[in-house]
Structure formats: C-alpha cells, structure tokens
Amino acid sequence: MRHLIDIMDLSVEEIDSLIETANDIIADPQLYREKCRYKKLATLFFEPSTRTRLSFEAAMLDLGGSVLGFSEAQSSSASKGESVSDTIRTVSCYADIIAMRHPKEGAPLAASYKSRVPVINAGDGGHNHPTQTLTDLLTIKRELGRLNGFTIGFCGDLKFGRTVHSLISALSRYENIKIVLISPDELKIPGYVRHEILEKNNIEYTECFDMTDVMPILDILYMTRVQRERFFNEDDYLRLRDSYILTPDKLKNASSQLKILHPLPRVNEISTAVDDDPRACYFNQVENGKFIRMALILKLLSEV
Amino acid sequence: MTIDSIKNGIVLDHIRAGQSMELYRILGLGDLDCSVAIIKNVQSKKMGRKDIIKIDAQIDLDLDVLGYVDPGITVNLIKNGNRVEKRHVELPKFVRGVIRCKNPRCITSTEQDIEHVFRLTDRNDRIYRCIYCESKAKQQ
C-alpha cells in the first residue's frame, strides 16, 4: 500500500506517469467516469481549505466514487480531544482512501502509520503539500511542453512558502533547471533548502530583490503571497509590499512566452489586470489540480 | 587509579572526553543491577583524552544510540576476562526515542503516543532531522 506524504515519495518516472494519466483524463474524461465506482474518499480537513478540499472531492466524484469527511476540526472528534491516530484508525474502516490536511507538521505521516488505506497529504502546516507540487508540475508540462531546460523565478515569500520548497525539491531531479529566487531579505529561502537541495544537487541559482531585473530571462514566474504577519514591523511590510506585486507594467520586459503560476489563494500580489494576459496560467493551474488528483487517486487505489 | 577488570561484560572505549555521563543517561545504565564504572579523562595516544565505560554484565546495547552519540566509540565484548569481539559503531540512519523534537508546530508536540524518530540527512555534517517535520536535531 502506498501513501503520498512528500513529493519525494514519488520517483520521476511515477510523476511522469501521473502527468500522462492526467493528460489522458483531460483529453477524454468520459473514459474515467466509472473508474472509482463504489469507492469512497474521506477528506479529513482539520483546517479550512477551498481549492484543495473541493478539488479532491471533485476528482473523486468525476471518477464515479463518493466522498465523506469534515472540513474543519471543530466538526470532528478532534474537538473532543481525539488523537490523529485514533481518528485515522476509525476513518480507515469507512473509506478506501484518505486526503488529510492538518495544521501540525508531520500529521499525515503519523496518520499513514496507523491507516489501513492510502493517505494523501493535503497540506501539513507550513511543511509539505505534495499534490500542489504535482499540480504545478502538470501545469508546467502542459504550458511549457517540458519539465527540463527552463529558468523559473520564485517570487515573494520564499522563507515560509511550502509550495516553493516542495517544487524546488521536485525540480532538483530534472535536468538543466535554473532557479531565480526573488524576495526581500526577510523572506529569503531557508538555509537548508539552499544547502541541502540547491547546492547538493548542483542546481544553478541566483538571488535578487527586484523581479523587473530578471523578468527577461524567465520562462516561468512562480508568484507567492507576501504576508503582513511575516514582517517584524509594519514599515518594512509597506516598503516592500509593492515590489512583489505583479502588474502589467512589470511584465513589459518579460518574454511573450512567459508562464505565470501562483498556487492561490491570491490576495493582491498579482494585479487582476494581469488575469487576462495570455501568459497568466494560474487559473489553468487550479483546474489542473483536479485532474492530477484524479490520476493520483487512481494510482494509489490500484496499488492497495 | 585502578579499576578492576571485568570478567564478562562490555567495555565502551574511545568515548569523546566528557560524553560518558550523557551516554550513561541515554543508555539507561543507571537502571542496571551490575557494576558500572565510568572513567573520565583517560590519557589516549589517539584522542588526547577519552572516557571509558565498563559494564560488568552482558547486556543488549542499542548500537544505534551509541553511534548517534559518538560514532568513534568502540564496543569490546569481554568473556572470561578476554576480549572476544571488538565492534566499531557508525552513525545510524535512524535514531528512535532518544532525541525529542522541539518544534512546537510538529505533530509530536501534541500527540503523546508518537515515538520521536530522527533520520540522518547529511552524514558529513552529522545532521539528523525529525521524520515528521524535518526540524534539525541539536548536534551532540
């Protein structure tokens, strides 16, 4: 039985195969409508989510299966003090596969040790979010046509952004990837990502403060949210905030083939004026999230 | 200073000077009924100074714990007053139940029944990380 806790649990070949399945589903969704008939997905969301939970549920419904679960800890026995281990033991009696989000880092891994059915990590605090990374990889593959030989700029909160760390880990196994890290000093990439992923894998990377400087060399721009609460004082936040907001003006020097990604939710870091730019791919990215989760559910259920 | 030699037991040699008390604690040697001798700051040609622990009984030692605390330790098994085996320990891939994760955001901070497990992620720099949250363990 397989679980998906960390994107690195999957080999490059397995990721390629998931992307291929997702592309097949997109090409002919009818073929997959009954694949999970009589199967149940439990979505255990101990903290709120819009996209991730709904995309998991839509994925299972589109595969002909059904869904059960809860969308916040308050509506589960966790509010009575039940442990994650006991919750998982219970739910794995009722469902065939579990997608779990929890505010504590490592909760899905702990759950996987007690579960009788596959567990998918749907986000554990600021730690991992492997299905977002799969979504990002599918989007890059579909928009750019390849998963190697490109320059990607990560912009915004690179310190706490779990999606950035996971995607950098995943990309470290592909060839000829160049990374540009665009952030204020306060939100630079953590040392362990720099040393244990980028440098260990000999990935070419540069760090800078201003996205306009590097815009012309980027094939992909991966935006993230710069959150007010990450700053020690309001002045720094206000001073830096605007540098990390993407506007049509900042895209003037960008390639016409640039692909703009964002894991969403967005607050104001991408101006809505960019939404109609053909280079904006973040809503395609949201849609891809459902298809890659369909592929993942199929894979894990086939390996039980 | 004279310490009696042991007939049947274990001698932990080449312990980094100053580490023996920590090792005594982690290995739970205080719970044993047999004699245990801790010899600190012994002169050593190889190490300058070292610690030695002598245990006057044949017990099951957790070599992973020894390797984590000090991979330079040698374990000598003594039978009938003679050394019958000398083992070198090495950094273990996993350390279970020895290091506690200090990250308040880690699931181990709230779920009491979860064993704290750390994985070796960098052998050269001796870096261990919590398997749940990947926080770095404080180095020994």
Short mmCIF file of C-alpha atoms in Angstrom, two decimals:
data_model
loop_
_atom_site.label_atom_id
_atom_site.label_comp_id
_atom_site.label_asym_id
_atom_site.label_seq_id
_atom_site.Cartn_x
_atom_site.Cartn_y
_atom_site.Cartn_z
CA MET A 1 0.00 0.00 0.00
CA ARG A 2 1.33 3.43 -0.94
CA HIS A 3 0.76 6.81 0.68
CA LEU A 4 1.76 10.24 -0.60
CA ILE A 5 3.24 12.31 2.19
CA ASP A 6 6.14 14.10 0.49
CA ILE A 7 6.61 14.76 -3.22
CA MET A 8 9.92 12.91 -2.96
CA ASP A 9 7.97 9.72 -2.16
CA LEU A 10 7.32 9.56 -5.90
CA SER A 11 10.04 8.74 -8.41
CA VAL A 12 10.45 10.91 -11.51
CA GLU A 13 9.02 8.04 -13.56
CA GLU A 14 5.94 7.86 -11.32
CA ILE A 15 5.43 11.63 -11.62
CA ASP A 16 5.76 11.38 -15.40
CA SER A 17 3.20 8.59 -15.40
CA LEU A 18 0.76 10.61 -13.23
CA ILE A 19 1.12 13.55 -15.61
CA GLU A 20 0.45 11.25 -18.55
CA THR A 21 -2.69 9.89 -16.86
CA ALA A 22 -3.86 13.42 -16.03
CA ASN A 23 -3.40 14.43 -19.67
CA ASP A 24 -5.39 11.38 -20.76
CA ILE A 25 -8.18 12.34 -18.36
CA ILE A 26 -8.21 15.89 -19.72
CA ALA A 27 -8.36 14.54 -23.27
CA ASP A 28 -11.22 12.13 -22.59
CA PRO A 29 -12.83 12.49 -19.13
CA GLN A 30 -15.71 10.15 -20.10
CA LEU A 31 -13.32 7.21 -20.12
CA TYR A 32 -12.70 7.70 -16.41
CA ARG A 33 -16.25 8.35 -15.16
CA GLU A 34 -16.72 4.89 -13.63
CA LYS A 35 -13.16 4.06 -12.61
CA CYS A 36 -13.81 4.51 -8.89
CA ARG A 37 -17.40 3.33 -8.71
CA TYR A 38 -18.25 2.12 -5.18
CA LYS A 39 -15.03 3.63 -3.82
CA LYS A 40 -15.07 6.26 -1.09
CA LEU A 41 -12.69 9.14 -0.47
CA ALA A 42 -12.56 10.63 3.03
CA THR A 43 -11.46 14.25 3.13
CA LEU A 44 -10.23 14.97 6.65
CA PHE A 45 -9.57 18.69 6.82
CA PHE A 46 -8.51 19.75 10.30
CA GLU A 47 -8.11 23.27 8.97
CA PRO A 48 -10.05 25.10 6.28
CA SER A 49 -9.27 25.00 2.58
CA THR A 50 -11.18 25.89 -0.56
CA ARG A 51 -9.28 24.64 -3.56
CA THR A 52 -7.57 21.58 -2.15
CA ARG A 53 -10.61 20.01 -0.48
CA LEU A 54 -13.02 20.80 -3.31
CA SER A 55 -10.60 19.60 -5.96
CA PHE A 56 -10.11 16.30 -4.12
CA GLU A 57 -13.86 15.87 -3.81
CA ALA A 58 -14.49 16.87 -7.42
CA ALA A 59 -11.73 14.48 -8.50
CA MET A 60 -13.36 11.52 -6.72
CA LEU A 61 -16.84 12.42 -7.95
CA ASP A 62 -15.58 12.68 -11.53
CA LEU A 63 -14.13 9.19 -11.13
CA GLY A 64 -17.57 7.89 -10.16
CA GLY A 65 -16.73 7.49 -6.48
CA SER A 66 -18.24 9.16 -3.45
CA VAL A 67 -16.89 11.35 -0.69
CA LEU A 68 -17.30 11.77 3.05
CA GLY A 69 -15.43 13.70 5.70
CA PHE A 70 -15.22 17.01 7.50
CA SER A 71 -13.95 20.44 6.57
CA GLU A 72 -12.78 21.74 9.95
CA ALA A 73 -11.52 20.21 13.18
CA GLN A 74 -14.48 21.64 15.10
CA SER A 75 -16.88 19.34 13.27
CA SER A 76 -14.86 16.21 14.07
CA SER A 77 -14.00 14.32 17.25
CA ALA A 78 -10.68 16.18 17.25
CA SER A 79 -12.63 18.90 19.04
CA LYS A 80 -13.23 16.38 21.87
CA GLY A 81 -9.52 15.69 22.07
CA GLU A 82 -9.33 12.59 19.89
CA SER A 83 -5.83 11.87 18.60
CA VAL A 84 -4.97 11.85 14.91
CA SER A 85 -4.05 8.18 15.25
CA ASP A 86 -7.49 7.23 16.57
CA THR A 87 -9.30 9.38 14.00
CA ILE A 88 -7.39 7.69 11.21
CA ARG A 89 -7.96 4.19 12.58
CA THR A 90 -11.67 4.96 12.63
CA VAL A 91 -11.94 6.60 9.22
CA SER A 92 -9.89 3.93 7.50
CA CYS A 93 -12.67 1.48 8.44
CA TYR A 94 -15.15 3.51 6.38
CA ALA A 95 -13.20 4.85 3.38
CA ASP A 96 -10.96 3.41 0.67
CA ILE A 97 -8.58 6.37 0.56
CA ILE A 98 -7.97 9.44 2.72
CA ALA A 99 -6.93 13.00 1.88
CA MET A 100 -5.86 14.82 5.02
CA ARG A 101 -4.96 18.39 5.88
CA HIS A 102 -3.72 19.22 9.34
CA PRO A 103 -2.11 22.29 10.92
CA LYS A 104 0.61 20.22 12.59
CA GLU A 105 3.67 19.30 10.54
CA GLY A 106 4.02 15.57 10.03
CA ALA A 107 0.42 14.72 10.98
CA PRO A 108 -0.27 12.90 7.68
CA LEU A 109 2.91 10.82 8.11
CA ALA A 110 1.83 9.86 11.63
CA ALA A 111 -1.61 9.04 10.22
CA SER A 112 -0.14 6.83 7.49
CA TYR A 113 1.44 4.59 10.14
CA LYS A 114 -1.99 3.77 11.56
CA SER A 115 -4.11 3.74 8.42
CA ARG A 116 -5.45 0.67 6.66
CA VAL A 117 -5.95 2.67 3.46
CA PRO A 118 -3.74 5.07 1.45
CA VAL A 119 -3.27 8.51 2.99
CA ILE A 120 -2.63 11.60 0.84
CA ASN A 121 -1.08 14.63 2.49
CA ALA A 122 -3.27 17.57 1.51
CA GLY A 123 -1.07 20.03 3.42
CA ASP A 124 0.54 19.79 6.86
CA GLY A 125 1.10 23.25 8.30
CA GLY A 126 3.97 25.05 6.63
CA HIS A 127 5.65 21.77 5.75
CA ASN A 128 4.55 19.76 2.70
CA HIS A 129 1.85 19.99 0.09
CA PRO A 130 2.74 17.33 -2.48
CA THR A 131 -0.47 17.48 -4.53
CA GLN A 132 0.10 21.21 -5.09
CA THR A 133 3.55 20.31 -6.40
CA LEU A 134 2.05 17.69 -8.70
CA THR A 135 -0.40 20.36 -9.87
CA ASP A 136 2.50 22.75 -10.54
CA LEU A 137 4.43 20.10 -12.47
CA LEU A 138 1.41 19.19 -14.59
CA THR A 139 0.84 22.88 -15.33
CA ILE A 140 4.47 23.45 -16.33
CA LYS A 141 4.39 20.38 -18.54
CA ARG A 142 1.17 21.43 -20.24
CA GLU A 143 2.05 25.11 -20.62
CA LEU A 144 5.74 24.79 -21.48
CA GLY A 145 5.71 21.33 -23.02
CA ARG A 146 8.63 20.05 -20.93
CA LEU A 147 9.92 19.57 -17.40
CA ASN A 148 13.56 20.28 -18.09
CA GLY A 149 15.66 23.04 -19.61
CA PHE A 150 13.99 26.18 -18.29
CA THR A 151 14.53 29.11 -15.96
CA ILE A 152 11.98 29.56 -13.20
CA GLY A 153 11.72 32.57 -10.92
CA PHE A 154 10.17 32.16 -7.47
CA CYS A 155 8.92 35.49 -6.17
CA GLY A 156 7.65 36.64 -2.78
CA ASP A 157 7.70 34.67 0.45
CA LEU A 158 10.38 32.07 -0.13
CA LYS A 159 11.02 31.53 3.56
CA PHE A 160 7.69 30.14 4.68
CA GLY A 161 6.22 29.16 1.31
CA ARG A 162 5.84 25.38 1.48
CA THR A 163 4.80 25.20 -2.18
CA VAL A 164 8.09 26.81 -3.19
CA HIS A 165 10.22 24.40 -1.15
CA SER A 166 8.35 21.36 -2.45
CA LEU A 167 8.54 22.48 -6.07
CA ILE A 168 12.26 23.22 -5.78
CA SER A 169 12.76 19.71 -4.33
CA ALA A 170 10.80 18.16 -7.16
CA LEU A 171 12.62 20.16 -9.85
CA SER A 172 16.00 19.17 -8.40
CA ARG A 173 15.59 15.81 -10.16
CA TYR A 174 15.05 17.29 -13.61
CA GLU A 175 17.85 18.41 -15.91
CA ASN A 176 19.07 21.88 -16.76
CA ILE A 177 16.77 23.81 -14.45
CA LYS A 178 17.88 27.32 -13.49
CA ILE A 179 16.29 28.97 -10.49
CA VAL A 180 15.98 32.67 -9.70
CA LEU A 181 14.95 33.49 -6.13
CA ILE A 182 13.26 36.89 -5.86
CA SER A 183 12.45 38.02 -2.33
CA PRO A 184 13.15 40.62 0.34
CA ASP A 185 15.94 39.80 2.80
CA GLU A 186 13.37 38.94 5.46
CA LEU A 187 11.79 36.23 3.32
CA LYS A 188 14.81 34.63 1.64
CA ILE A 189 14.89 30.89 1.03
CA PRO A 190 15.87 28.97 4.21
CA GLY A 191 19.46 27.76 4.53
CA TYR A 192 18.50 24.09 4.45
CA VAL A 193 16.79 24.46 1.05
CA ARG A 194 19.84 26.30 -0.27
CA HIS A 195 22.38 23.81 1.08
CA GLU A 196 20.55 20.50 1.11
CA ILE A 197 18.60 20.85 -2.13
CA LEU A 198 20.05 23.52 -4.42
CA GLU A 199 23.76 23.14 -3.69
CA LYS A 200 23.72 19.40 -3.09
CA ASN A 201 22.11 18.86 -6.50
CA ASN A 202 24.31 21.43 -8.24
CA ILE A 203 21.34 23.48 -9.35
CA GLU A 204 22.22 26.84 -10.83
CA TYR A 205 20.50 29.56 -8.83
CA THR A 206 20.69 33.29 -8.21
CA GLU A 207 19.06 35.51 -5.62
CA CYS A 208 17.77 39.05 -6.19
CA PHE A 209 15.36 41.62 -4.76
CA ASP A 210 13.68 43.02 -7.84
CA MET A 211 11.58 40.99 -10.25
CA THR A 212 11.85 43.52 -13.08
CA ASP A 213 15.64 42.98 -13.28
CA VAL A 214 15.28 39.30 -14.07
CA MET A 215 11.97 39.26 -15.93
CA PRO A 216 13.51 38.92 -19.43
CA ILE A 217 15.36 35.69 -18.60
CA LEU A 218 12.40 33.83 -17.06
CA ASP A 219 10.43 31.05 -18.73
CA ILE A 220 8.22 30.66 -15.65
CA LEU A 221 7.36 33.12 -12.90
CA TYR A 222 6.01 31.45 -9.76
CA MET A 223 4.37 34.08 -7.58
CA THR A 224 3.60 33.67 -3.89
CA ARG A 225 1.93 35.83 -1.29
CA VAL A 226 3.94 38.23 0.87
CA GLN A 227 2.04 38.16 4.13
CA ARG A 228 1.93 41.08 6.51
CA GLU A 229 2.36 38.82 9.56
CA ARG A 230 5.77 37.62 8.33
CA PHE A 231 7.33 41.04 8.97
CA PHE A 232 8.61 42.35 12.26
CA ASN A 233 7.27 45.82 11.63
CA GLU A 234 4.62 47.44 9.51
CA ASP A 235 7.03 49.90 7.89
CA ASP A 236 9.11 47.12 6.34
CA TYR A 237 5.98 45.42 5.07
CA LEU A 238 4.65 48.59 3.47
CA ARG A 239 8.04 49.44 1.99
CA LEU A 240 8.49 46.02 0.39
CA ARG A 241 4.97 45.01 -0.45
CA ASP A 242 4.69 46.79 -3.77
CA SER A 243 7.93 45.34 -5.11
CA TYR A 244 6.33 41.93 -5.00
CA ILE A 245 3.05 42.77 -6.66
CA LEU A 246 2.91 41.70 -10.29
CA THR A 247 1.39 44.32 -12.58
CA PRO A 248 1.16 44.66 -16.38
CA ASP A 249 3.87 47.29 -16.13
CA LYS A 250 6.34 44.86 -14.56
CA LEU A 251 5.66 42.39 -17.36
CA LYS A 252 6.77 44.82 -20.09
CA ASN A 253 10.21 43.25 -20.41
CA ALA A 254 9.08 39.69 -19.93
CA SER A 255 9.16 37.07 -22.66
CA SER A 256 5.99 36.73 -24.69
CA GLN A 257 6.18 33.02 -23.83
CA LEU A 258 6.45 33.54 -20.07
CA LYS A 259 4.14 31.38 -17.94
CA ILE A 260 2.85 32.92 -14.71
CA LEU A 261 1.93 30.49 -11.95
CA HIS A 262 0.54 31.01 -8.46
CA PRO A 263 -0.65 28.32 -6.02
CA LEU A 264 -3.50 30.61 -4.89
CA PRO A 265 -5.23 31.97 -2.89
CA ARG A 266 -4.15 35.33 -4.16
CA VAL A 267 -4.67 38.48 -2.14
CA ASN A 268 -3.11 41.33 -4.06
CA GLU A 269 0.26 40.01 -5.22
CA ILE A 270 -0.97 39.63 -8.79
CA SER A 271 -2.96 42.57 -10.03
CA THR A 272 -6.29 41.47 -11.53
CA ALA A 273 -5.24 43.42 -14.63
CA VAL A 274 -2.82 40.54 -15.33
CA ASP A 275 -5.59 37.92 -15.34
CA ASP A 276 -6.46 38.43 -19.00
CA ASP A 277 -2.83 38.34 -20.13
CA PRO A 278 -2.31 35.13 -22.14
CA ARG A 279 0.78 34.48 -20.04
CA ALA A 280 -1.31 34.09 -16.85
CA CYS A 281 -1.69 30.37 -16.18
CA TYR A 282 -2.85 30.32 -12.56
CA PHE A 283 -6.47 29.53 -13.26
CA ASN A 284 -5.44 26.70 -15.60
CA GLN A 285 -3.28 25.59 -12.70
CA VAL A 286 -6.33 25.40 -10.42
CA GLU A 287 -8.16 23.27 -12.95
CA ASN A 288 -5.14 21.01 -13.39
CA GLY A 289 -5.27 20.37 -9.64
CA LYS A 290 -8.39 18.27 -10.05
CA PHE A 291 -7.01 16.20 -12.91
CA ILE A 292 -3.70 15.35 -11.25
CA ARG A 293 -5.58 14.40 -8.06
CA MET A 294 -7.78 12.08 -10.17
CA ALA A 295 -4.62 10.47 -11.53
CA LEU A 296 -3.18 10.16 -8.03
CA ILE A 297 -6.33 8.59 -6.55
CA LEU A 298 -6.37 6.05 -9.39
CA LYS A 299 -2.70 5.21 -8.83
CA LEU A 300 -2.92 4.77 -5.08
CA LEU A 301 -6.13 2.74 -5.24
CA SER A 302 -4.57 0.48 -7.86
CA GLU A 303 -1.65 -0.26 -5.53
CA VAL A 304 -3.68 -1.25 -2.46
CA MET B 1 43.83 4.88 39.70
CA THR B 2 42.84 1.22 39.48
CA ILE B 3 39.57 -0.09 38.19
CA ASP B 4 39.01 -3.84 38.37
CA SER B 5 38.94 -5.57 35.04
CA ILE B 6 35.67 -7.28 34.20
CA LYS B 7 35.14 -10.99 33.54
CA ASN B 8 32.01 -10.97 31.46
CA GLY B 9 30.66 -7.73 30.15
CA ILE B 10 31.20 -4.78 27.85
CA VAL B 11 33.79 -2.04 27.66
CA LEU B 12 32.87 1.09 25.74
CA ASP B 13 36.13 2.66 24.72
CA HIS B 14 37.19 5.79 22.83
CA ILE B 15 34.27 7.84 24.11
CA ARG B 16 34.84 11.53 23.46
CA ALA B 17 36.05 13.08 26.70
CA GLY B 18 33.10 14.47 28.61
CA GLN B 19 30.45 12.36 26.82
CA SER B 20 30.33 9.40 29.20
CA MET B 21 27.70 10.79 31.58
CA GLU B 22 25.41 11.60 28.66
CA LEU B 23 25.88 8.09 27.34
CA TYR B 24 25.23 6.64 30.82
CA ARG B 25 21.95 8.51 30.89
CA ILE B 26 20.79 7.72 27.36
CA LEU B 27 21.65 4.01 27.63
CA GLY B 28 19.82 3.78 30.94
CA LEU B 29 22.88 2.29 32.65
CA GLY B 30 21.68 3.66 35.98
CA ASP B 31 18.87 1.09 35.91
CA LEU B 32 21.25 -1.90 35.81
CA ASP B 33 21.94 -4.05 38.88
CA CYS B 34 25.52 -4.82 37.88
CA SER B 35 28.63 -2.71 38.46
CA VAL B 36 29.18 0.09 36.00
CA ALA B 37 32.40 2.12 36.01
CA ILE B 38 32.74 5.48 34.34
CA ILE B 39 36.32 6.52 33.81
CA LYS B 40 36.74 10.10 32.66
CA ASN B 41 39.64 11.94 31.07
CA VAL B 42 41.81 8.90 30.45
CA GLN B 43 45.04 9.68 28.58
CA SER B 44 44.85 8.44 24.99
CA LYS B 45 47.53 8.45 22.30
CA LYS B 46 44.91 8.70 19.59
CA MET B 47 42.48 11.12 21.19
CA GLY B 48 44.47 13.01 23.79
CA ARG B 49 41.74 12.45 26.38
CA LYS B 50 38.90 9.96 26.31
CA ASP B 51 36.24 8.43 28.53
CA ILE B 52 35.65 4.71 29.11
CA ILE B 53 32.60 2.89 30.47
CA LYS B 54 32.87 -0.64 31.86
CA ILE B 55 29.70 -2.67 32.34
CA ASP B 56 30.04 -5.83 34.40
CA ALA B 57 27.34 -7.78 32.58
CA GLN B 58 26.45 -8.84 29.06
CA ILE B 59 23.54 -6.62 28.17
CA ASP B 60 21.83 -5.74 24.89
CA LEU B 61 23.19 -2.37 23.85
CA ASP B 62 21.48 -0.13 21.37
CA LEU B 63 24.35 0.36 18.94
CA ASP B 64 22.32 2.95 17.02
CA VAL B 65 22.21 5.14 20.10
CA LEU B 66 25.93 4.71 20.64
CA GLY B 67 26.61 5.61 17.03
CA TYR B 68 24.45 8.70 17.29
CA VAL B 69 26.09 9.96 20.47
CA ASP B 70 29.61 9.24 19.29
CA PRO B 71 30.44 7.27 16.13
CA GLY B 72 34.06 6.95 17.26
CA ILE B 73 33.20 4.62 20.15
CA THR B 74 34.47 1.05 20.12
CA VAL B 75 32.49 -1.70 21.81
CA ASN B 76 34.53 -4.52 23.35
CA LEU B 77 32.77 -7.71 24.39
CA ILE B 78 34.53 -9.46 27.26
CA LYS B 79 34.08 -13.15 28.05
CA ASN B 80 36.02 -14.99 30.76
CA GLY B 81 38.27 -11.99 31.11
CA ASN B 82 39.23 -11.92 27.41
CA ARG B 83 38.11 -9.61 24.66
CA VAL B 84 36.22 -11.81 22.23
CA GLU B 85 34.86 -9.14 19.91
CA LYS B 86 35.58 -5.53 19.03
CA ARG B 87 32.90 -3.55 17.20
CA HIS B 88 33.05 -0.10 15.66
CA VAL B 89 29.80 1.79 15.67
CA GLU B 90 28.67 4.17 12.96
CA LEU B 91 26.14 6.92 12.54
CA PRO B 92 22.75 5.18 12.38
CA LYS B 93 20.27 6.04 9.64
CA PHE B 94 17.50 6.44 12.22
CA VAL B 95 17.50 7.33 15.90
CA ARG B 96 14.37 6.33 17.79
CA GLY B 97 13.21 7.60 21.14
CA VAL B 98 16.44 9.41 22.02
CA ILE B 99 16.14 12.91 20.60
CA ARG B 100 12.95 14.87 21.21
CA CYS B 101 11.63 17.20 18.53
CA LYS B 102 11.47 20.73 19.88
CA ASN B 103 9.38 22.18 17.05
CA PRO B 104 6.06 23.33 18.55
CA ARG B 105 4.44 23.01 15.11
CA CYS B 106 5.39 19.32 14.88
CA ILE B 107 2.73 16.65 15.38
CA THR B 108 4.93 15.08 18.08
CA SER B 109 4.30 18.16 20.23
CA THR B 110 0.63 17.25 20.67
CA GLU B 111 0.29 13.51 20.04
CA GLN B 112 1.75 11.85 23.09
CA ASP B 113 1.87 8.29 21.73
CA ILE B 114 4.09 9.09 18.75
CA GLU B 115 7.70 7.95 19.02
CA HIS B 116 10.19 10.70 18.24
CA VAL B 117 12.27 9.48 15.29
CA PHE B 118 15.11 11.30 13.57
CA ARG B 119 16.67 10.44 10.20
CA LEU B 120 20.28 11.06 9.15
CA THR B 121 20.11 13.52 6.24
CA ASP B 122 23.76 14.55 5.98
CA ARG B 123 26.44 12.08 7.03
CA ASN B 124 29.35 14.52 6.62
CA ASP B 125 27.82 17.20 8.81
CA ARG B 126 26.03 14.68 11.09
CA ILE B 127 22.65 16.29 10.54
CA TYR B 128 19.57 14.49 11.84
CA ARG B 129 16.07 15.69 11.06
CA CYS B 130 12.72 14.79 12.59
CA ILE B 131 10.90 12.42 10.23
CA TYR B 132 7.65 14.30 10.82
CA CYS B 133 8.55 17.98 10.45
CA GLU B 134 12.20 17.82 9.24
CA SER B 135 13.43 20.07 12.05
CA LYS B 136 17.13 19.71 12.66
CA ALA B 137 18.23 17.97 15.85
CA LYS B 138 20.62 19.79 18.10
CA GLN B 139 24.05 18.29 17.49
CA GLN B 140 25.61 16.11 20.15
#
